[in-house]
XYZ file of C-alpha atoms in Angstrom:
298
model
C -86.438 79.515 123.635
C -85.189 83.057 124.203
C -85.039 84.128 120.578
C -87.921 82.027 119.349
C -90.306 82.052 122.303
C -93.120 83.123 119.993
C -92.895 79.750 118.257
C -93.383 77.726 121.436
C -96.924 76.351 121.044
C -99.672 77.187 123.502
C -100.871 73.613 123.594
C -100.645 71.627 125.655
C -101.180 73.541 128.902
C -100.522 77.071 127.535
C -96.790 76.418 127.552
C -96.011 79.464 125.411
C -97.547 81.918 127.855
C -95.971 80.129 130.811
C -92.503 80.447 129.276
C -93.046 84.099 128.366
C -94.205 84.963 131.878
C -90.777 84.094 133.277
C -88.718 84.623 130.116
C -85.953 86.820 131.644
C -85.089 84.015 134.052
C -84.180 81.721 131.164
C -80.922 83.664 131.093
C -79.857 81.882 134.275
C -78.915 78.930 132.079
C -76.091 80.962 130.515
C -73.637 80.980 133.464
C -74.147 77.227 133.875
C -73.398 76.639 130.193
C -70.302 78.852 130.354
C -68.967 76.946 133.378
C -69.519 73.623 131.633
C -67.767 74.908 128.494
C -64.759 76.035 130.535
C -64.574 72.743 132.441
C -64.565 70.701 129.256
C -62.157 73.195 127.629
C -64.248 73.456 124.498
C -64.057 76.652 122.450
C -67.066 75.558 120.414
C -69.120 74.967 123.549
C -68.111 78.372 124.919
C -69.160 80.059 121.680
C -72.463 78.199 121.801
C -72.996 79.306 125.403
C -72.411 82.943 124.463
C -75.144 82.856 121.821
C -78.031 82.804 124.356
C -76.130 85.424 126.365
C -76.177 87.784 123.386
C -79.831 86.973 122.739
C -80.729 87.789 126.351
C -78.803 91.059 126.119
C -80.691 92.081 122.994
C -84.068 91.249 124.549
C -83.585 92.626 128.051
C -80.375 94.638 128.055
C -82.092 97.926 127.083
C -84.287 97.654 130.178
C -81.158 97.698 132.351
C -79.856 100.940 130.838
C -80.498 104.291 132.570
C -83.546 106.194 131.303
C -82.959 108.651 128.483
C -82.771 112.392 128.974
C -86.515 113.094 128.737
C -87.053 110.984 131.881
C -85.450 113.686 134.030
C -88.544 115.872 133.731
C -91.500 113.599 132.936
C -94.861 115.023 131.970
C -96.580 112.482 134.207
C -95.562 110.086 136.943
C -98.007 107.198 137.273
C -98.100 104.917 140.324
C -99.729 101.521 139.950
C -100.517 99.143 142.805
C -102.607 96.079 143.464
C -103.188 96.881 147.130
C -104.565 93.384 147.973
C -108.038 92.792 149.318
C -106.498 91.333 152.501
C -104.025 94.158 153.092
C -103.756 94.576 156.887
C -102.668 98.231 156.668
C -104.535 100.205 153.985
C -103.814 103.493 155.773
C -100.072 102.794 155.710
C -100.280 101.765 152.063
C -102.040 105.038 151.229
C -99.289 107.001 152.988
C -96.591 105.119 151.075
C -98.298 105.798 147.750
C -98.750 109.460 148.591
C -95.048 109.727 149.412
C -94.181 108.534 145.894
C -95.277 111.928 144.538
C -97.035 110.567 141.459
C -99.514 112.569 139.384
C -101.842 109.600 138.942
C -102.364 106.653 141.275
C -104.157 103.538 139.979
C -105.290 100.944 142.514
C -106.821 97.474 142.289
C -108.424 95.094 144.792
C -110.106 97.917 146.662
C -112.660 96.634 149.153
C -115.606 98.576 150.636
C -114.038 98.261 154.078
C -110.636 99.601 153.015
C -111.790 102.265 150.543
C -112.279 105.009 153.192
C -108.673 104.585 154.331
C -107.386 105.122 150.778
C -109.775 108.007 150.160
C -108.656 109.731 153.359
C -104.968 108.985 152.974
C -104.767 110.212 149.387
C -107.271 113.078 149.554
C -104.860 115.916 150.357
C -102.480 115.259 147.475
C -105.108 113.962 145.063
C -108.272 116.073 145.084
C -109.803 114.174 142.150
C -110.643 110.496 142.203
C -112.975 107.910 140.732
C -113.719 104.318 141.672
C -115.674 101.530 140.074
C -116.016 98.168 141.742
C -112.570 97.160 142.978
C -110.496 99.606 140.888
C -109.809 103.282 141.486
C -107.941 106.283 140.118
C -106.597 109.221 142.131
C -105.342 112.297 140.295
C -103.723 115.668 140.915
C -105.515 116.870 137.795
C -109.274 117.182 137.171
C -111.046 114.079 135.905
C -114.071 114.000 133.629
C -115.849 111.535 131.329
C -115.470 108.873 134.005
C -117.128 105.635 133.024
C -116.897 101.911 133.693
C -115.191 99.606 131.236
C -116.605 96.112 130.883
C -113.697 93.649 130.772
C -115.490 90.751 132.473
C -115.042 87.419 130.648
C -118.243 85.873 129.364
C -117.764 82.745 131.471
C -117.516 84.698 134.704
C -121.070 84.999 135.997
C -120.496 87.241 139.035
C -122.214 90.597 138.271
C -120.175 92.222 141.046
C -116.952 91.592 139.112
C -116.171 95.191 138.092
C -112.521 95.775 137.311
C -112.213 98.443 134.652
C -112.696 102.195 134.430
C -111.774 105.051 132.122
C -111.406 108.769 132.776
C -110.064 111.820 130.996
C -107.351 113.579 132.986
C -107.027 117.290 132.202
C -103.244 117.581 132.614
C -101.173 120.729 131.987
C -99.999 119.004 128.803
C -103.515 118.348 127.517
C -106.164 115.686 127.907
C -105.077 112.116 128.524
C -107.380 109.095 128.502
C -106.517 107.042 131.584
C -107.598 103.418 131.945
C -107.360 101.306 135.079
C -107.775 97.559 134.613
C -107.372 94.395 136.637
C -107.369 91.282 134.484
C -108.362 87.879 135.938
C -105.746 85.841 137.740
C -103.984 82.872 136.197
C -103.320 79.532 137.856
C -100.555 76.972 137.500
C -101.669 73.451 138.338
C -101.665 69.855 137.209
C -103.596 70.826 134.065
C -101.015 73.465 133.150
C -101.204 77.234 132.891
C -104.857 78.245 133.139
C -105.337 81.695 131.639
C -108.496 81.577 129.494
C -110.364 84.262 131.455
C -107.336 86.558 131.528
C -106.809 86.123 127.803
C -110.447 86.940 127.041
C -110.316 89.989 129.300
C -107.164 91.191 127.501
C -108.989 90.940 124.179
C -111.812 93.064 125.590
C -109.333 95.697 126.753
C -107.785 95.697 123.284
C -111.160 96.313 121.647
C -111.879 99.204 124.012
C -108.490 100.758 123.282
C -109.115 100.423 119.557
C -112.169 102.642 119.956
C -110.473 105.306 122.091
C -110.612 108.672 120.307
C -108.084 110.626 122.379
C -104.592 110.627 120.954
C -102.814 110.217 124.299
C -103.686 107.180 126.388
C -102.263 105.703 129.584
C -103.247 102.264 130.865
C -102.288 101.255 134.412
C -103.252 98.024 136.062
C -102.570 94.548 137.307
C -102.707 92.717 133.994
C -101.636 89.384 135.488
C -99.272 89.146 132.557
C -95.793 90.200 131.536
C -95.332 92.212 128.369
C -93.586 89.256 126.711
C -96.701 87.084 127.088
C -98.392 86.776 123.703
C -101.786 86.672 125.423
C -101.390 90.400 126.119
C -100.807 91.237 122.441
C -104.312 92.757 121.965
C -103.115 95.429 124.413
C -99.404 95.670 123.571
C -100.171 96.069 119.856
C -101.890 99.345 120.766
C -99.855 100.649 123.708
C -96.117 100.572 124.396
C -94.361 99.526 127.579
C -91.387 101.112 129.329
C -88.039 101.685 127.684
C -86.123 101.198 130.908
C -86.524 99.162 134.073
C -87.372 95.540 134.885
C -89.289 96.412 138.083
C -90.431 92.910 139.013
C -93.516 93.460 141.163
C -94.843 90.006 142.087
C -94.746 88.305 144.489
C -93.642 91.053 146.859
C -91.697 88.634 149.064
C -89.486 87.449 146.169
C -90.363 89.280 142.941
C -90.152 87.090 139.851
C -92.144 89.018 137.244
C -93.696 92.394 136.529
C -97.398 91.764 136.088
C -98.273 95.334 137.142
C -98.028 97.546 134.084
C -98.103 101.145 132.909
C -98.463 101.425 129.128
C -98.853 104.424 126.862
C -99.954 105.655 123.435
C -99.191 109.168 122.260
C -96.120 109.276 124.443
C -93.381 107.156 125.953
C -93.013 105.335 129.241
C -89.389 106.302 129.701
C -88.796 104.215 132.816
C -90.417 102.141 135.525
C -89.260 101.257 139.035
C -90.606 99.492 142.076
C -91.582 101.347 145.241
C -91.083 100.144 148.832
C -93.136 97.164 149.930
C -96.561 97.723 151.495
C -99.021 95.301 153.106
C -99.830 93.838 149.679
C -98.499 90.738 147.958
C -97.552 93.045 145.045
C -94.924 95.770 145.021
C -96.147 99.165 143.833
C -94.482 100.563 140.725
C -93.963 104.105 139.465
C -93.596 104.972 135.786
C -92.325 108.165 134.170
C -94.280 109.205 131.087
C -93.220 111.705 128.417
C -96.301 112.786 126.474
C -96.168 113.559 122.791
C -97.216 117.061 121.767
C -100.729 117.151 120.362
C -100.702 116.527 116.627
C -97.159 115.136 116.623
C -97.390 111.634 115.136
C -93.684 110.881 114.805
């Protein structure tokens, strides 16, 4: 399952995506298999148990390594946080995000009642911001070409469902197209892993990214998906995830997966880490981004 998770069929019940959502945890089987092999004193069983261990190390080991040298002085630090629409302390959450010292702050699940607290709490450090529906972007650098991005699934009739925006950030290293997106939630129930709306929304994001003309692109958002999940491939085929860091962000009380993402084109997300818990059911994350020089396509 570790090495061949892409061959696990989606039907029935979207089993492939369900496995890929929690894929790193499949490695917990390895210590159990090693103990069994030792108890039965079987060299063959021990060798067989080490095979998934090596596979896990190849898949996830690089994320446990320290960031490379370029991470020491990133061109951008991007904070991403689903702040929760029932967050009891938006002012405290804004202070925590401001303390992270990021260049860009992407937020989801903003509510009209809580928005003033975020606007006030972030204003001093982030003089430029844009919001659309329940998503927002705060920036140290000027923003222009701000526009909504339609990622609403066709089957979702609510016209107030507005969860995508795009802006151009005029950074000292050149213009960067910045997207903020919040894909629909998934559900696990008796009928299996229900993700049709999320999958459709991911395809819409992929089509938008395909049409982006700027060379350097950053996408931050709650994608309700891990990067291993094949349903996110319309996005991950166009943008790359972090080189270092697991940074499980959900649920905040006992993090099992990173469904909050910062992805990049025209640069590298050199590392990602979680930030201290806020009043949300997600942990905020911060990503270091090294931008590629304009015209450098290597």
